[in-house]
């Protein structure tokens, strides 16, 4: 039975005033989400508040004001969602792949149809420029769903015709490896690319026949709630997709601990990833961990200067440097160093910072006060350690911001030189608009700097020498290497990091393997 939506916490007057908006609203014809409406959970095909009625304030980073409320769910909500997902699993996993595929494509079409409201919601939640959300985040969310909807129709089947030779006692047999969905998948995502990263998990999980309990970031939950509404409209059976909103401790950890969730796909910080590995290890859950990065961006003397320059600016400051793949350590070969850095700083100074909802804005707000304080503390540390701030290094002057943004979480794009590569600023993930620069002598030196951190997510290099590109790529400690480009994504390729950047890979066949259990069937001839 769907739970009736009632205000359970009379003390929370805002909730009382908002709940009527959603009473009985399960399949709206068009998305009517506006910035001041409330986010909900999706449990068993119903949009619902948290069981306890508790809510979290959602703050618009561009203004510092509360713009909405989200359910502050707990283990009871997770238990409901897991029960719904487990009940939906037998029929969903038994449905022919084209049926699942069709629903995922319908959902992608609904995302396209609601591009503008989703982009606006993403921008308001995250502080990212609405132009970025419209051109990247939301279209890529639809692309994720379409990609796996199609990929699952064409999964190669492993078959071996065995003649019994070469194995003592071997007899002739046919082997076929079946791939079966694993059950309820727990899908946990961060705040930097909210809908994009959540659909990157939902698409392969559901396409392969699993059901899902998702936990979006509590900082940016709005588009996940909208996705929940769209999934109802698309016609997903109740319980196939469940979305639980709330904090990591109250709503995320119960998913990790729940014995009914054997598969966990997590994207977020290395620290939380380590806790998840420690906690789920004894339960032998299958884990995919996509974690932090401190990615090098290497420019050799022979590189195409203009291409390297424009990509270095994009790699450093897209989404205010809050992309796990950002090139936050710029390594420039000595002969090119001074000219490149001068041009780089000019380009960074010219980035237009402003209201994320203004179409011409290139740099929006950081996602939260906490993130702003973290970035400022690393820049302070860099100064204490003798680093030279070449540009930025502070929030913008209030007078340079539009009136509505004067209390927002803005920080000027910042470039810092002269640090010891072993210092904390060069070694730890800042995840903000801060790029450090280092000169290097030769290939060997570039590799020792590039590989000299605990992380190994992505690396970029620019050179016009194909042999060098091949040599250096092969020796970089990174799960993803881009040569003469940045952030070019073919969804068939493995995605993920080595060292402290993660465990396992997502993308293409890697994701299909992750969400399925191989079962070998051996038939004697
Ligand atoms: P985070 O680790 O704080 O949170 C990520 C998600 O985990 C959130 O939904 C959060 O609520 C949840 N969570 C927190 N504690 C939990 C717990 N104990 N149990 C279960 N869930 C819990 O990360 P963040 O600050 O949201 O995101 C930034 C981090 O994400 C950065 O380190 C960034 O590099 C990383 N990231 C990695 C990739 C990648 O593909 N490798 C992509 C994007 C972001």
XYZ file of C-alpha atoms and ligand atoms in Angstrom:
569
model
C 0.000 0.000 0.000
C 1.394 3.445 -0.816
C 2.086 5.499 2.285
C -0.114 8.537 2.651
C 1.891 11.728 2.708
C 1.214 13.508 5.948
C 3.213 16.013 7.925
C 4.713 13.904 10.718
C 6.617 16.644 12.424
C 4.146 19.400 13.297
C 7.029 21.426 14.672
C 8.276 21.857 11.150
C 5.909 24.459 9.799
C 7.597 24.621 6.433
C 6.850 20.960 5.860
C 3.220 21.491 6.757
C 2.957 24.224 4.170
C 4.596 22.140 1.481
C 3.157 18.674 1.844
C -0.143 19.538 0.192
C 1.725 20.273 -3.002
C 2.598 16.637 -3.283
C -0.495 15.008 -1.834
C -1.570 12.250 -4.175
C 0.842 13.421 -6.861
C 2.420 10.366 -8.305
C 2.508 10.790 -12.072
C 2.391 14.438 -13.113
C 1.924 15.166 -16.805
C 4.739 17.654 -16.765
C 7.379 18.329 -14.177
C 6.311 21.239 -12.107
C 9.289 21.302 -9.766
C 10.144 24.861 -8.857
C 13.034 25.930 -6.670
C 10.895 26.398 -3.546
C 9.216 23.015 -3.593
C 10.240 20.025 -1.560
C 12.290 17.022 -2.586
C 10.922 13.539 -1.839
C 11.972 9.910 -1.603
C 10.820 7.334 -4.144
C 9.790 4.139 -2.386
C 7.806 1.372 -4.047
C 6.639 3.621 -6.852
C 5.475 6.453 -4.576
C 6.994 9.866 -3.959
C 7.049 10.174 -0.176
C 8.644 12.153 2.655
C 10.898 10.430 5.181
C 8.961 8.154 7.512
C 9.865 10.229 10.526
C 8.916 13.443 8.704
C 12.345 14.878 9.364
C 13.742 17.255 6.757
C 17.022 18.820 5.781
C 17.383 22.394 4.565
C 18.724 22.727 1.058
C 20.886 25.784 0.574
C 21.375 27.479 -2.778
C 25.153 27.949 -2.954
C 24.846 31.061 -5.103
C 22.920 32.915 -2.404
C 23.511 31.080 0.875
C 19.715 30.919 1.324
C 17.525 27.893 2.026
C 15.692 27.156 -1.221
C 14.008 23.856 -0.485
C 13.671 20.909 1.879
C 14.640 17.290 1.470
C 13.678 14.180 3.447
C 16.131 13.383 6.214
C 15.655 9.632 5.931
C 17.002 6.896 8.161
C 17.338 3.119 8.443
C 13.522 2.659 8.482
C 13.194 4.335 5.085
C 16.086 2.262 3.770
C 14.409 -0.911 5.069
C 11.188 0.028 3.215
C 13.122 0.690 0.029
C 15.114 -2.543 0.225
C 11.909 -4.521 0.881
C 10.273 -2.899 -2.163
C 13.338 -3.524 -4.321
C 13.565 -7.165 -3.197
C 9.866 -7.712 -3.955
C 10.280 -6.206 -7.423
C 13.406 -8.200 -8.251
C 11.922 -11.553 -9.395
C 9.690 -10.096 -12.089
C 12.090 -7.334 -13.151
C 15.019 -9.726 -13.515
C 12.815 -12.176 -15.425
C 11.559 -9.499 -17.831
C 13.114 -9.732 -21.304
C 16.023 -7.327 -21.744
C 14.176 -5.354 -24.474
C 11.409 -4.544 -21.954
C 13.899 -3.098 -19.473
C 15.713 -1.363 -22.288
C 12.502 0.237 -23.547
C 11.718 1.718 -20.127
C 15.230 3.132 -19.764
C 14.926 4.790 -23.160
C 11.540 6.211 -22.160
C 13.157 7.663 -19.065
C 15.941 9.177 -21.202
C 13.301 10.735 -23.469
C 11.561 12.250 -20.439
C 14.871 13.703 -19.256
C 15.320 15.307 -22.670
C 11.778 16.650 -22.558
C 12.463 18.241 -19.166
C 15.976 19.450 -19.950
C 15.358 23.037 -18.956
C 13.786 22.405 -15.536
C 16.363 19.731 -14.695
C 19.258 21.998 -15.716
C 17.878 24.840 -13.637
C 17.357 22.602 -10.603
C 20.899 21.218 -10.944
C 22.323 24.723 -11.146
C 20.369 25.919 -8.106
C 21.388 22.881 -6.027
C 25.064 22.832 -6.972
C 26.004 26.421 -7.861
C 27.235 25.289 -11.281
C 26.540 27.480 -14.335
C 23.151 26.624 -15.769
C 24.771 26.565 -19.221
C 27.027 23.709 -18.041
C 24.133 21.767 -16.532
C 22.152 22.223 -19.761
C 24.973 21.247 -22.099
C 26.696 18.516 -20.078
C 25.085 17.198 -16.892
C 21.532 16.620 -18.051
C 22.188 15.465 -21.650
C 24.814 13.049 -20.327
C 22.322 11.634 -17.842
C 20.017 10.795 -20.757
C 22.995 9.438 -22.718
C 23.916 7.094 -19.831
C 20.423 5.583 -19.846
C 20.366 5.180 -23.629
C 23.853 3.705 -23.728
C 23.143 0.891 -21.256
C 19.632 0.353 -22.626
C 21.300 -0.556 -25.928
C 24.418 -2.233 -24.541
C 22.396 -4.795 -22.610
C 20.775 -6.022 -25.809
C 24.132 -6.990 -27.199
C 26.124 -8.573 -24.365
C 28.541 -11.125 -25.798
C 28.000 -14.614 -24.377
C 31.153 -16.535 -23.376
C 31.034 -20.043 -24.880
C 33.778 -22.653 -25.028
C 33.688 -25.855 -27.018
C 36.055 -28.110 -25.044
C 37.510 -31.310 -26.527
C 38.798 -32.583 -23.189
C 42.435 -32.434 -24.273
C 45.214 -31.013 -22.119
C 43.452 -31.499 -18.766
C 44.036 -34.798 -16.952
C 40.745 -36.732 -16.894
C 39.110 -34.105 -19.147
C 36.014 -35.074 -21.166
C 34.539 -33.202 -24.136
C 31.974 -30.611 -23.055
C 30.282 -27.353 -23.956
C 30.684 -24.422 -21.521
C 28.429 -21.400 -21.466
C 28.813 -18.542 -18.974
C 25.454 -17.063 -18.022
C 25.292 -13.590 -16.482
C 22.552 -13.172 -13.907
C 21.542 -9.966 -12.073
C 22.663 -9.964 -8.440
C 19.559 -8.605 -6.670
C 19.205 -5.229 -4.951
C 21.974 -2.781 -5.808
C 22.876 0.093 -3.448
C 23.878 3.120 -5.538
C 25.438 6.074 -3.716
C 26.498 9.256 -5.485
C 28.164 12.616 -4.707
C 27.181 16.264 -5.234
C 29.428 17.406 -8.053
C 27.583 15.847 -11.027
C 24.368 14.758 -9.310
C 22.072 13.419 -12.038
C 24.892 12.464 -14.369
C 26.665 10.217 -11.837
C 23.474 8.745 -10.399
C 22.245 7.651 -13.841
C 25.723 6.262 -14.589
C 24.927 3.699 -11.887
C 21.171 3.317 -12.318
C 21.412 2.579 -16.047
C 23.647 -0.535 -15.923
C 22.097 -1.776 -12.676
C 18.535 -1.756 -14.005
C 19.424 -2.705 -17.587
C 21.002 -5.941 -16.370
C 17.934 -6.815 -14.273
C 18.876 -5.653 -10.783
C 16.592 -3.434 -8.748
C 18.035 -0.418 -6.961
C 18.081 1.626 -3.786
C 19.814 4.928 -4.542
C 21.166 7.521 -2.137
C 21.992 10.827 -3.840
C 24.057 13.438 -2.037
C 22.121 15.248 0.682
C 23.653 18.487 -0.615
C 22.175 18.201 -4.124
C 19.134 15.871 -4.088
C 16.635 17.754 -6.262
C 17.235 16.234 -9.692
C 17.191 12.726 -8.182
C 13.727 13.458 -6.810
C 12.689 14.717 -10.243
C 14.126 11.547 -11.789
C 11.966 9.562 -9.368
C 8.859 11.339 -10.666
C 9.919 10.754 -14.245
C 10.498 7.050 -13.598
C 6.886 6.750 -12.414
C 5.759 8.541 -15.530
C 7.910 6.278 -17.706
C 6.087 3.287 -16.242
C 8.766 1.529 -14.204
C 7.116 -1.096 -11.999
C 6.967 -0.070 -8.313
C 10.075 -1.038 -6.365
C 12.431 -1.342 -9.335
C 13.943 2.072 -8.651
C 13.943 3.500 -5.127
C 15.556 6.749 -4.052
C 16.286 7.519 -0.421
C 17.298 11.083 0.422
C 19.291 11.986 3.501
C 22.732 12.200 5.001
C 25.505 9.680 4.556
C 25.415 8.649 8.203
C 21.622 8.290 8.516
C 20.562 7.115 5.054
C 23.757 5.968 3.312
C 25.302 3.788 6.014
C 22.098 1.678 6.480
C 22.299 0.738 2.780
C 25.881 -0.418 3.260
C 24.969 -2.418 6.370
C 21.725 -3.910 5.027
C 22.111 -7.667 4.439
C 19.615 -7.490 1.566
C 21.918 -5.315 -0.573
C 24.714 -7.523 -1.951
C 26.040 -5.014 -4.491
C 27.294 -1.518 -3.700
C 28.384 1.050 -6.262
C 29.740 4.162 -4.562
C 31.170 7.389 -5.949
C 32.542 9.856 -3.444
C 35.486 10.615 -1.209
C 38.312 8.195 -0.506
C 37.635 8.471 3.230
C 34.011 7.295 2.953
C 35.051 4.672 0.376
C 37.516 3.234 2.873
C 34.803 3.042 5.531
C 32.467 1.286 3.084
C 35.159 -1.264 2.195
C 35.857 -1.909 5.889
C 32.176 -2.249 6.798
C 30.972 -4.317 3.871
C 34.059 -6.541 3.673
C 32.901 -9.058 6.310
C 29.536 -9.311 4.512
C 31.369 -10.149 1.251
C 29.446 -7.534 -0.701
C 30.546 -6.746 -4.214
C 31.977 -3.233 -4.289
C 32.735 -0.632 -6.898
C 34.436 2.428 -5.414
C 35.000 5.545 -7.538
C 36.958 7.889 -5.293
C 39.043 11.043 -5.212
C 41.809 12.256 -7.487
C 44.720 14.669 -7.759
C 45.180 14.524 -11.476
C 48.286 15.690 -13.352
C 48.013 17.681 -16.591
C 51.375 17.435 -18.386
C 52.459 19.746 -21.184
C 55.636 18.901 -23.135
C 57.699 21.492 -25.031
C 56.531 20.130 -28.377
C 52.801 20.374 -27.598
C 50.270 22.377 -29.585
C 50.387 25.453 -27.345
C 46.865 26.747 -27.928
C 45.201 23.355 -27.635
C 47.119 22.584 -24.440
C 46.261 25.990 -23.017
C 42.518 25.902 -23.626
C 42.271 22.314 -22.358
C 44.325 23.136 -19.258
C 41.909 25.949 -18.380
C 38.892 23.673 -18.903
C 40.519 20.813 -17.004
C 41.414 23.055 -14.092
C 38.213 24.998 -13.652
C 35.206 23.213 -15.144
C 32.479 23.161 -12.495
C 34.740 25.365 -10.294
C 37.319 22.554 -10.231
C 34.791 20.212 -8.651
C 35.111 17.335 -11.107
C 36.978 14.218 -9.990
C 38.780 14.263 -13.381
C 39.963 17.880 -13.123
C 43.623 18.466 -13.880
C 44.551 20.193 -10.647
C 48.330 19.757 -10.994
C 49.738 21.477 -14.048
C 53.177 20.126 -14.998
C 54.957 22.157 -17.706
C 58.253 21.312 -19.375
C 60.950 23.866 -18.488
C 61.461 25.508 -21.896
C 57.730 26.244 -22.235
C 57.043 26.911 -18.575
C 57.139 30.720 -18.221
C 55.313 31.481 -21.467
C 52.655 28.846 -20.786
C 52.017 29.935 -17.215
C 51.747 33.609 -18.191
C 49.150 32.751 -20.852
C 47.365 30.345 -18.491
C 47.027 32.950 -15.740
C 45.684 35.493 -18.247
C 43.040 33.026 -19.400
C 42.087 32.079 -15.839
C 41.741 35.735 -14.807
C 39.401 36.246 -17.762
C 36.948 33.517 -16.672
C 33.613 35.148 -15.966
C 32.511 34.441 -12.405
C 28.933 35.259 -11.477
C 25.368 34.143 -10.877
C 25.115 30.500 -12.007
C 21.693 31.263 -13.481
C 23.184 33.934 -15.751
C 23.750 32.371 -19.184
C 27.139 34.027 -19.628
C 28.629 32.794 -16.327
C 31.632 30.475 -16.650
C 32.458 30.108 -12.931
C 29.604 29.630 -10.486
C 29.591 29.069 -6.736
C 31.229 26.274 -4.753
C 28.711 23.738 -3.553
C 28.668 24.619 0.156
C 30.100 26.776 2.901
C 32.105 23.743 4.024
C 33.659 23.379 0.564
C 34.426 27.108 0.407
C 36.165 26.941 3.806
C 38.129 23.872 2.694
C 39.383 25.604 -0.452
C 40.312 28.768 1.483
C 42.196 26.736 4.081
C 44.321 25.016 1.383
C 45.165 28.389 -0.194
C 46.134 29.734 3.259
C 48.306 26.672 3.770
C 49.935 27.176 0.358
C 50.854 30.740 1.368
C 52.298 29.534 4.692
C 54.381 26.966 2.784
C 55.892 29.655 0.556
C 53.617 29.154 -2.475
C 53.155 32.116 -4.801
C 49.517 32.874 -5.634
C 49.614 33.915 -9.304
C 45.917 34.790 -9.480
C 42.803 34.449 -7.342
C 43.535 33.384 -3.782
C 40.383 34.862 -2.204
C 36.630 35.136 -2.620
C 35.626 37.854 -5.087
C 34.804 41.317 -3.746
C 31.107 41.514 -2.857
C 30.765 44.500 -5.178
C 31.806 42.293 -8.103
C 28.859 39.948 -7.534
C 25.220 40.519 -8.459
C 23.170 41.616 -5.432
C 21.416 38.259 -4.952
C 24.784 36.450 -4.833
C 26.593 38.559 -2.221
C 26.306 35.867 0.467
C 27.047 33.028 -1.937
C 29.968 30.600 -1.759
C 32.200 32.038 -4.474
C 35.982 31.764 -4.753
C 38.183 33.235 -7.469
C 39.877 30.720 -9.764
C 43.337 30.366 -8.280
C 46.762 29.386 -9.619
C 49.653 28.679 -7.233
C 53.327 28.145 -8.082
C 56.476 27.393 -6.119
C 55.284 24.638 -3.779
C 57.244 21.546 -2.804
C 55.622 18.658 -4.754
C 55.592 16.667 -1.518
C 53.570 19.253 0.459
C 49.942 18.701 1.453
C 48.576 21.205 -1.077
C 50.207 19.206 -3.896
C 49.323 15.811 -2.438
C 45.750 16.132 -1.122
C 42.562 16.511 -3.113
C 41.227 20.081 -2.787
C 38.265 19.649 -5.162
C 37.878 23.343 -5.919
C 39.093 26.107 -8.256
C 42.771 25.739 -7.362
C 45.502 24.614 -9.772
C 49.139 24.271 -8.754
C 51.967 24.484 -11.272
C 55.356 22.748 -11.383
C 58.111 22.798 -14.012
C 59.687 19.515 -15.137
C 62.910 18.677 -17.004
C 62.248 15.543 -19.042
C 59.939 12.551 -19.402
C 61.298 10.755 -16.364
C 60.855 13.846 -14.205
C 57.300 14.392 -15.516
C 56.411 10.805 -14.596
C 57.889 11.015 -11.112
C 55.876 14.195 -10.418
C 52.718 12.858 -12.080
C 52.825 9.543 -10.216
C 54.003 11.030 -6.933
C 50.677 11.205 -5.077
C 48.541 8.535 -3.402
C 45.883 8.946 -6.129
C 45.608 7.452 -9.615
C 42.344 8.462 -11.247
C 43.095 10.395 -14.456
C 46.091 11.960 -16.194
C 46.365 14.183 -19.258
C 49.365 14.859 -21.478
C 49.940 17.130 -24.436
C 52.706 16.355 -26.920
C 53.051 16.251 -30.697
C 55.271 13.168 -30.536
C 53.088 10.028 -30.855
C 55.851 7.738 -29.566
C 56.242 9.875 -26.457
C 52.464 9.940 -25.963
C 52.454 6.140 -26.019
C 55.478 5.781 -23.716
C 54.302 8.264 -21.120
C 50.682 7.006 -21.162
C 51.865 3.462 -20.507
C 53.815 4.582 -17.446
C 51.295 6.890 -15.819
C 49.622 5.565 -12.669
C 46.073 6.379 -13.732
C 42.937 4.492 -14.674
C 42.197 7.022 -17.433
C 44.786 8.780 -19.626
C 43.971 11.491 -22.158
C 46.537 12.421 -24.788
C 45.999 15.784 -26.520
C 42.454 16.038 -25.168
C 40.613 16.139 -21.866
C 37.321 14.614 -20.717
C 36.593 12.877 -24.010
C 34.290 10.051 -22.979
C 33.361 6.949 -24.937
C 30.915 5.166 -22.650
C 32.173 1.741 -23.780
C 35.545 2.294 -22.088
C 36.506 1.281 -18.533
C 36.172 4.158 -16.075
C 37.816 4.308 -12.656
C 40.994 4.807 -10.721
C 43.938 2.995 -9.211
C 45.703 3.466 -5.844
C 43.552 5.599 -3.487
C 41.246 6.605 -6.351
C 39.187 3.482 -6.223
C 38.473 -0.152 -6.634
C 37.064 -1.697 -9.800
C 35.850 -0.042 -12.970
C 32.552 1.250 -14.292
C 31.551 1.901 -17.909
C 30.759 -0.415 -20.817
C 31.264 -4.136 -20.243
C 32.946 -3.465 -16.887
C 29.644 -2.179 -15.504
C 27.672 -5.038 -17.037
C 30.094 -7.511 -15.456
C 29.945 -5.712 -12.127
C 26.167 -5.840 -11.881
C 25.899 -9.500 -12.939
C 26.941 -12.825 -11.456
C 28.748 -15.110 -13.893
C 27.497 -18.673 -13.759
C 29.301 -21.262 -15.860
C 27.215 -24.164 -17.161
C 29.250 -27.160 -18.332
C 27.361 -29.748 -20.444
C 29.119 -33.027 -21.228
C 29.040 -33.773 -24.947
P 31.316 11.973 0.148
O 32.173 10.764 0.221
O 31.280 12.870 1.307
O 29.804 11.581 -0.152
C 29.437 10.817 -1.293
C 28.098 10.157 -1.021
O 28.274 9.208 0.025
C 27.015 11.106 -0.542
O 25.774 10.685 -1.055
C 27.053 10.917 0.965
O 25.852 11.239 1.615
C 27.337 9.435 1.053
N 27.929 8.997 2.319
C 28.690 9.700 3.183
N 29.022 8.934 4.227
C 28.483 7.717 4.013
C 28.477 6.484 4.736
N 29.093 6.349 5.898
N 27.829 5.434 4.200
C 27.208 5.538 3.001
N 27.157 6.671 2.296
C 27.796 7.753 2.783
O 31.794 12.745 -1.181
P 31.269 14.126 -1.711
O 31.866 15.206 -0.880
O 29.809 14.063 -1.912
O 31.917 14.147 -3.169
C 33.198 14.604 -3.455
C 34.144 13.432 -3.613
O 33.669 12.554 -4.638
C 35.525 13.861 -4.082
O 36.484 13.150 -3.342
C 35.562 13.448 -5.541
O 36.840 13.192 -6.062
C 34.743 12.213 -5.505
N 34.249 11.885 -6.835
C 34.802 10.809 -7.475
C 34.384 10.484 -8.757
C 34.956 9.312 -9.498
O 34.380 8.903 -10.491
N 36.083 8.758 -9.070
C 33.378 11.253 -9.374
C 32.852 12.332 -8.677
C 33.288 12.640 -7.401
